[in-house]
Coordinates of N, CA and C in Angstrom, one line a residue:
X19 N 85.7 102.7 132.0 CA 86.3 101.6 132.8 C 85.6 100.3 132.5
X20 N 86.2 99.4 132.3 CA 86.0 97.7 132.2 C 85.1 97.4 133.7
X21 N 83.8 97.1 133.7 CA 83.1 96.8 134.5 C 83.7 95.4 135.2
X22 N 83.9 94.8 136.7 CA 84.6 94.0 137.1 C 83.1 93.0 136.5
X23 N 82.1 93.0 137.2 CA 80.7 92.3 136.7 C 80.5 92.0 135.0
X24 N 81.0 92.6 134.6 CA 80.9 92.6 133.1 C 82.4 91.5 132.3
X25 N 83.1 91.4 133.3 CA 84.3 91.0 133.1 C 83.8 89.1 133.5
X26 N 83.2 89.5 134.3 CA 82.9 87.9 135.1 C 82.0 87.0 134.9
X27 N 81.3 88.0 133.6 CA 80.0 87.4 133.1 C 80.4 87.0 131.6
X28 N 82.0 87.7 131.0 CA 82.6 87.2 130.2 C 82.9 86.1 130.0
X29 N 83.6 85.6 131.4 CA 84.0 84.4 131.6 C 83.2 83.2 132.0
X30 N 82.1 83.3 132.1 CA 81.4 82.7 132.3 C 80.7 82.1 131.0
X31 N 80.7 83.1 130.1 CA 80.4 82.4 128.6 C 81.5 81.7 128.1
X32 N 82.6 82.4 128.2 CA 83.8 81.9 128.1 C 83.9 80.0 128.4
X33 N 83.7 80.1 129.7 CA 83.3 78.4 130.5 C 82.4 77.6 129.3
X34 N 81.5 78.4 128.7 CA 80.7 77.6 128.1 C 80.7 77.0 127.2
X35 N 81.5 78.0 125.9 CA 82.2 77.7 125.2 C 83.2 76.7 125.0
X36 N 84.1 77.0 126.2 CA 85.0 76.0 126.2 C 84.6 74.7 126.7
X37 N 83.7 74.6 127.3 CA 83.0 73.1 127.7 C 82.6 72.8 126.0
X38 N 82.0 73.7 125.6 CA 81.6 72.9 124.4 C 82.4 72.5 123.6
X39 N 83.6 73.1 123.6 CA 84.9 72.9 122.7 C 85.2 71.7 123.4
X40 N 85.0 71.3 124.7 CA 86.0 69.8 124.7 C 84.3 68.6 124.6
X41 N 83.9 69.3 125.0 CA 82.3 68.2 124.0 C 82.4 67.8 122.4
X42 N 83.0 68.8 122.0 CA 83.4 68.9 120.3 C 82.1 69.1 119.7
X43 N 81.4 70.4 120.6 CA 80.0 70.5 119.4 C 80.1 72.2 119.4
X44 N 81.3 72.4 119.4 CA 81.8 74.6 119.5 C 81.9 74.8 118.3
X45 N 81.2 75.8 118.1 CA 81.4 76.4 116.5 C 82.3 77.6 116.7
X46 N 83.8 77.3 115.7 CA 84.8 78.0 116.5 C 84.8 79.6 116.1
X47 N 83.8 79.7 115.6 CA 83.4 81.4 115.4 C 83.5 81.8 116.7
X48 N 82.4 81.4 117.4 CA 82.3 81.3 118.4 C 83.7 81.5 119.9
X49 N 84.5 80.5 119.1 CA 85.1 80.5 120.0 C 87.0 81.8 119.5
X50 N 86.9 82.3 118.2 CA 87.3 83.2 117.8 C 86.6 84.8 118.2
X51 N 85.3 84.8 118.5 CA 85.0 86.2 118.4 C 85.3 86.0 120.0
X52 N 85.9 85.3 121.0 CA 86.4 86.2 122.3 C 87.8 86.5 122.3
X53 N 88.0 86.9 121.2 CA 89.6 87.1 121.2 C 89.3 88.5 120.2
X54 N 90.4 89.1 120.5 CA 90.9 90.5 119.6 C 91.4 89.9 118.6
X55 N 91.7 91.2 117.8 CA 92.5 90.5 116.3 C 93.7 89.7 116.5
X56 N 94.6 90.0 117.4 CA 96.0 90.2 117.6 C 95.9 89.4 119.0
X57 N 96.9 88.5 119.6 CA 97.0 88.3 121.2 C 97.9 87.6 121.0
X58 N 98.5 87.7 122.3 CA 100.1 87.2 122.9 C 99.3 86.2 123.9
X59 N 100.1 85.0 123.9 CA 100.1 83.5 124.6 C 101.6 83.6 125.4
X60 N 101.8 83.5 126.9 CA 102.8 83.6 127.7 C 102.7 82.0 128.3
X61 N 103.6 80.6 128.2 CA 103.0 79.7 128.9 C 104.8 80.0 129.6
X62 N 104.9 78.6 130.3 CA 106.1 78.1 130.7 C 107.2 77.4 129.5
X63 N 106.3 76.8 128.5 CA 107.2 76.7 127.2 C 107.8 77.7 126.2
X64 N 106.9 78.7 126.5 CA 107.0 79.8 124.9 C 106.7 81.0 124.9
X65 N 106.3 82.1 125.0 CA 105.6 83.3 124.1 C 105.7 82.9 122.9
X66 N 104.3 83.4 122.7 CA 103.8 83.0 121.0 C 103.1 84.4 121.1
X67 N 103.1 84.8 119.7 CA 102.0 85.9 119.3 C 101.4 85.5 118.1
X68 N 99.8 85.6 117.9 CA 99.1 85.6 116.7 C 98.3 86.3 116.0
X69 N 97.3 86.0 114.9 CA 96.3 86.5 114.9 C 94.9 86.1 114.8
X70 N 93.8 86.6 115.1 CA 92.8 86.2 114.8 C 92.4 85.4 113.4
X71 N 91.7 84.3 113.5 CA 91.0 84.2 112.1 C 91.3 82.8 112.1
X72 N 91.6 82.4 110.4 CA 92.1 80.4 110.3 C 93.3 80.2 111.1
X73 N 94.2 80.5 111.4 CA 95.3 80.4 112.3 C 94.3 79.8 113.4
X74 N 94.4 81.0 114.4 CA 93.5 80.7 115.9 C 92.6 79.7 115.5
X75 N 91.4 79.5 114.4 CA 91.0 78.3 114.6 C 91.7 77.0 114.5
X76 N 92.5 77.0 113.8 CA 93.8 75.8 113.9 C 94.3 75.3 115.2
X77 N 94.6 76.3 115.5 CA 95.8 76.3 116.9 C 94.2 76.0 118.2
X78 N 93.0 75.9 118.2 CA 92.5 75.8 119.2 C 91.6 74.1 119.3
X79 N 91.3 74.2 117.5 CA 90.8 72.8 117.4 C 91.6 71.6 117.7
X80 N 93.0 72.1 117.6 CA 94.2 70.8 118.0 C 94.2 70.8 119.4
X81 N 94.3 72.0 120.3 CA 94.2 72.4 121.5 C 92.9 71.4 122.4
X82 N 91.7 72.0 121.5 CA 91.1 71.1 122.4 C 90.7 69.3 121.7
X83 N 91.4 69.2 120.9 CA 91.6 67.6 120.4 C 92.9 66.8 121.5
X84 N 93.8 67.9 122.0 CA 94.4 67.1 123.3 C 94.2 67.2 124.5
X85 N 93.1 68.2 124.4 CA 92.8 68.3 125.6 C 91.7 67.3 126.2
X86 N 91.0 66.8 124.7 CA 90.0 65.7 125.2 C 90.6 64.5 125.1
X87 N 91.3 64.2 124.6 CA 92.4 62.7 124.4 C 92.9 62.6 125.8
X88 N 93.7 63.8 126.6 CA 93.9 63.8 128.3 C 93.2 63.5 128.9
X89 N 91.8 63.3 128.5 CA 90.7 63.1 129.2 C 89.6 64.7 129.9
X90 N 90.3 65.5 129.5 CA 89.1 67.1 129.5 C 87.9 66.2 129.7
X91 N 86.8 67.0 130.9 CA 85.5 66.6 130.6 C 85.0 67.9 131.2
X92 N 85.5 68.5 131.5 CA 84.5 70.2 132.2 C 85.5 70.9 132.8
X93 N 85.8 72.1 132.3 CA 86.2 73.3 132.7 C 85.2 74.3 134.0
X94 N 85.4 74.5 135.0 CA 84.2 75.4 135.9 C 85.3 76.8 135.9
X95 N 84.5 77.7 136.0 CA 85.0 79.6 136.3 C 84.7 79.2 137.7
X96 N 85.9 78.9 138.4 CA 85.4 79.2 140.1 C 85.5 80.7 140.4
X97 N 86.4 81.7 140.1 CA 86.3 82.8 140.4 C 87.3 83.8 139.9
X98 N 86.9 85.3 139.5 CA 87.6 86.0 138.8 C 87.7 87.2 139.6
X99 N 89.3 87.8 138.8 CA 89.5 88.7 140.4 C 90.0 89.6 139.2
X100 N 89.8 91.2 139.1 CA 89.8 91.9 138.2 C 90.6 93.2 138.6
X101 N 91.9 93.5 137.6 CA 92.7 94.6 137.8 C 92.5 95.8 136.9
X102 N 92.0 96.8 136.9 CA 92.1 97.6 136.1 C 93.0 97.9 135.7
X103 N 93.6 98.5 133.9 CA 94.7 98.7 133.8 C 94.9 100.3 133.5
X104 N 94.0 100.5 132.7 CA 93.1 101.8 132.2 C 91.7 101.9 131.8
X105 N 91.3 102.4 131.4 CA 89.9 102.5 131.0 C 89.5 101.6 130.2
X106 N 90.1 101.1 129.5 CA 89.6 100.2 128.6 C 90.5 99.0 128.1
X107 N 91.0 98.6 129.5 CA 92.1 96.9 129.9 C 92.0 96.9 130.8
X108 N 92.1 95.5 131.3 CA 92.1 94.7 132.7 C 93.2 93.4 132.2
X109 N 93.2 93.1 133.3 CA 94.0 91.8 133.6 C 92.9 91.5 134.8
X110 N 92.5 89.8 134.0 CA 91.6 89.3 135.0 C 92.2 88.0 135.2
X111 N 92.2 87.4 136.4 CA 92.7 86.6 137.2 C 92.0 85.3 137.0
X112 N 91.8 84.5 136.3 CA 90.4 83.3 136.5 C 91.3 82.4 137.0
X113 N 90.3 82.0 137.9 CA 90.6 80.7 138.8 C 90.1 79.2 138.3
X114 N 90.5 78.4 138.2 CA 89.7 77.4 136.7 C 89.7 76.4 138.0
X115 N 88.7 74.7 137.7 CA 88.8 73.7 138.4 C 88.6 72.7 137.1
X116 N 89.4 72.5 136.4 CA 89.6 71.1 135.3 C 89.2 70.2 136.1
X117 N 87.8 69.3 135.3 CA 87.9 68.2 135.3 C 88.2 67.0 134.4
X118 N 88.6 66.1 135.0 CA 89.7 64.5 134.1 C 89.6 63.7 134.5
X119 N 89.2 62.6 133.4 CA 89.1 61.3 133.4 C 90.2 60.5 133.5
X120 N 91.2 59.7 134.1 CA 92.3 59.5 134.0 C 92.7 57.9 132.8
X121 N 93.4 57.0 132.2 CA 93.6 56.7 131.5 C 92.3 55.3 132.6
X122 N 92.9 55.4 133.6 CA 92.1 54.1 134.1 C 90.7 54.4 135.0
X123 N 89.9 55.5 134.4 CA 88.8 56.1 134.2 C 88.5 56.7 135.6
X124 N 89.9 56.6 136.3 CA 89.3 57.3 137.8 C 89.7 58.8 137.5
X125 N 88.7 59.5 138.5 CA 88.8 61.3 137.9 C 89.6 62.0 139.0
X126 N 89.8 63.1 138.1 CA 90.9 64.1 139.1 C 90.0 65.5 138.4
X127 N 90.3 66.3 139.5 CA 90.0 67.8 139.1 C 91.4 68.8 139.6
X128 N 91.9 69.4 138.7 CA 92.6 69.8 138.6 C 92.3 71.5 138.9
X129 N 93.5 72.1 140.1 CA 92.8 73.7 140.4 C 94.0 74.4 139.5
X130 N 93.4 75.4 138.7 CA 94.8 76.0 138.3 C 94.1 77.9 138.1
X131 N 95.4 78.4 137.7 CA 94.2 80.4 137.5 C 95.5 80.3 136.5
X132 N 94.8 81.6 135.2 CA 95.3 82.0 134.2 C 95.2 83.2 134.5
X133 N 96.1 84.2 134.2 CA 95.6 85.6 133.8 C 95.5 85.8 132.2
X134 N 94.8 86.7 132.2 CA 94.2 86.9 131.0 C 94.0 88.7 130.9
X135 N 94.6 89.2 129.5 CA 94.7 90.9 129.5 C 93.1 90.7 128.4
X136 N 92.5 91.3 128.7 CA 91.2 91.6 128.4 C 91.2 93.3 128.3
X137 N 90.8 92.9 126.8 CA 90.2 94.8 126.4 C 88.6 94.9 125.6
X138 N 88.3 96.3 125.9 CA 86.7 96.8 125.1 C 87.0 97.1 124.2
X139 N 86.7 96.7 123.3 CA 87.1 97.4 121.9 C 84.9 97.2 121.2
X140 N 85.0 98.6 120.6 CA 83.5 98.4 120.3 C 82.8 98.3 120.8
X141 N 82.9 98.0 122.2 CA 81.3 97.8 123.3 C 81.8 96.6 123.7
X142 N 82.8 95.4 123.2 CA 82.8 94.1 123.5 C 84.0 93.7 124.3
X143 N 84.0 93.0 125.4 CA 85.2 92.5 125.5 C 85.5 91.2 125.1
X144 N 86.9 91.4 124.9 CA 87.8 90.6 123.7 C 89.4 90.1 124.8
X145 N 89.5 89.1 124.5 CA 91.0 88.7 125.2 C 92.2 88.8 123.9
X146 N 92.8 89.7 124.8 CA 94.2 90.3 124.1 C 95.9 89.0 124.4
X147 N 95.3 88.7 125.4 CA 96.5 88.0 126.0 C 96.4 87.3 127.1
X148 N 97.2 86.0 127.3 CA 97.0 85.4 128.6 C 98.4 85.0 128.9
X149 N 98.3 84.6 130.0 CA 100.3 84.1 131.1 C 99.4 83.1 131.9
X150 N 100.3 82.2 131.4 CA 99.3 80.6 132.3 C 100.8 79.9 132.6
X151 N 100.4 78.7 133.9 CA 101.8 78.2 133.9 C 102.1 76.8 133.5
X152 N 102.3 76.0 133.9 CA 103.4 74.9 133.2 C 101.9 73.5 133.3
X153 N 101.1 73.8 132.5 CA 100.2 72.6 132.4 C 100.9 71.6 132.5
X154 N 101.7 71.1 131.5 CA 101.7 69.8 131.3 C 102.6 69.2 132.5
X155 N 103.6 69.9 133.4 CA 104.0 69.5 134.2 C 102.5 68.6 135.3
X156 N 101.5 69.9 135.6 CA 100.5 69.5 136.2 C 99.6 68.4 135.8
X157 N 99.4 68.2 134.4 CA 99.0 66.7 134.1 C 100.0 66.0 134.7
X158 N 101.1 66.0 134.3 CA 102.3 64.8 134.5 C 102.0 64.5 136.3
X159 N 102.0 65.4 136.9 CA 101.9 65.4 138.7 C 100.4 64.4 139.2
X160 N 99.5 64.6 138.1 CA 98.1 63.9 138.3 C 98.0 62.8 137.5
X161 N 99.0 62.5 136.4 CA 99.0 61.6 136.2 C 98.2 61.4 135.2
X162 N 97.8 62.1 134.1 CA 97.2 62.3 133.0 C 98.1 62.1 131.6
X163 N 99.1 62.4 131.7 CA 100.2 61.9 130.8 C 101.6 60.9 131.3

């Protein structure tokens, strides 16, 4: 079984990472070995499916190039809520608090949760998949775009 503790200490490196990706000092190995080979992206625009490797680092360096042009300045893990699926999958729940610089430098923090399908493969956990909702509406509402 996928430890819920083990799951939440994932994401917590996870946070770290991704802070470093919008600092722009992430070495995207790094930010490729939390993924499986293979994962499905569910937003409000699309399903996309990919794979690990030069792809995913493409699709994450542009990712977080607009994410810091929006003004990205710190991603926090407020809290993760963990479903078991079988023995070796979960769907974990992260509760995120974006923070943002706005064009006229006043800040917003933004509350949003992603799910994310997380499996063990080898001893490690790896994200297989995530279903997130309509970001850019939520910039547009705060006023970021």
């Amino acid at each position: 079984m996928v430890a819920k503790a083990d799951v939440r200490k994932f994401f917590k490196v996870y946070e770290k990472i991704y802070n470093d990706a919008i600092a722009d000092t992430v070495d995207l190995n790094d930010v490729a070995d939390m993924y499986s080979a293979g994962f499905v992206s569910v937003t409000s625009a699309a399903v996309m499916v990919g794979e690990n490797g030069e792809q995913l680092k493409a699709i994450m360096t542009k990712g977080f190039e607009a994410y810091r042009a929006l003004g990205s300045k710190r991603m926090t893990c407020k809290e993760v809520s963990v479903t078991p699926v079988d023995q070796d999958h979960c769907v974990a729940e992260v509760n995120w608090a974006g923070d943002y610089e706005r064009k006229d430098a006043s800040p917003v923090t933004i509350d949003f949760a992603v799910n994310y399908l997380v499996e063990k493969r080898d001893g490690k956990l790896k994200v297989f998949g995530w279903i997130s909702g309509d970001e850019q509406a939520e910039f547009r509402k705060h006023g970021l775009l």
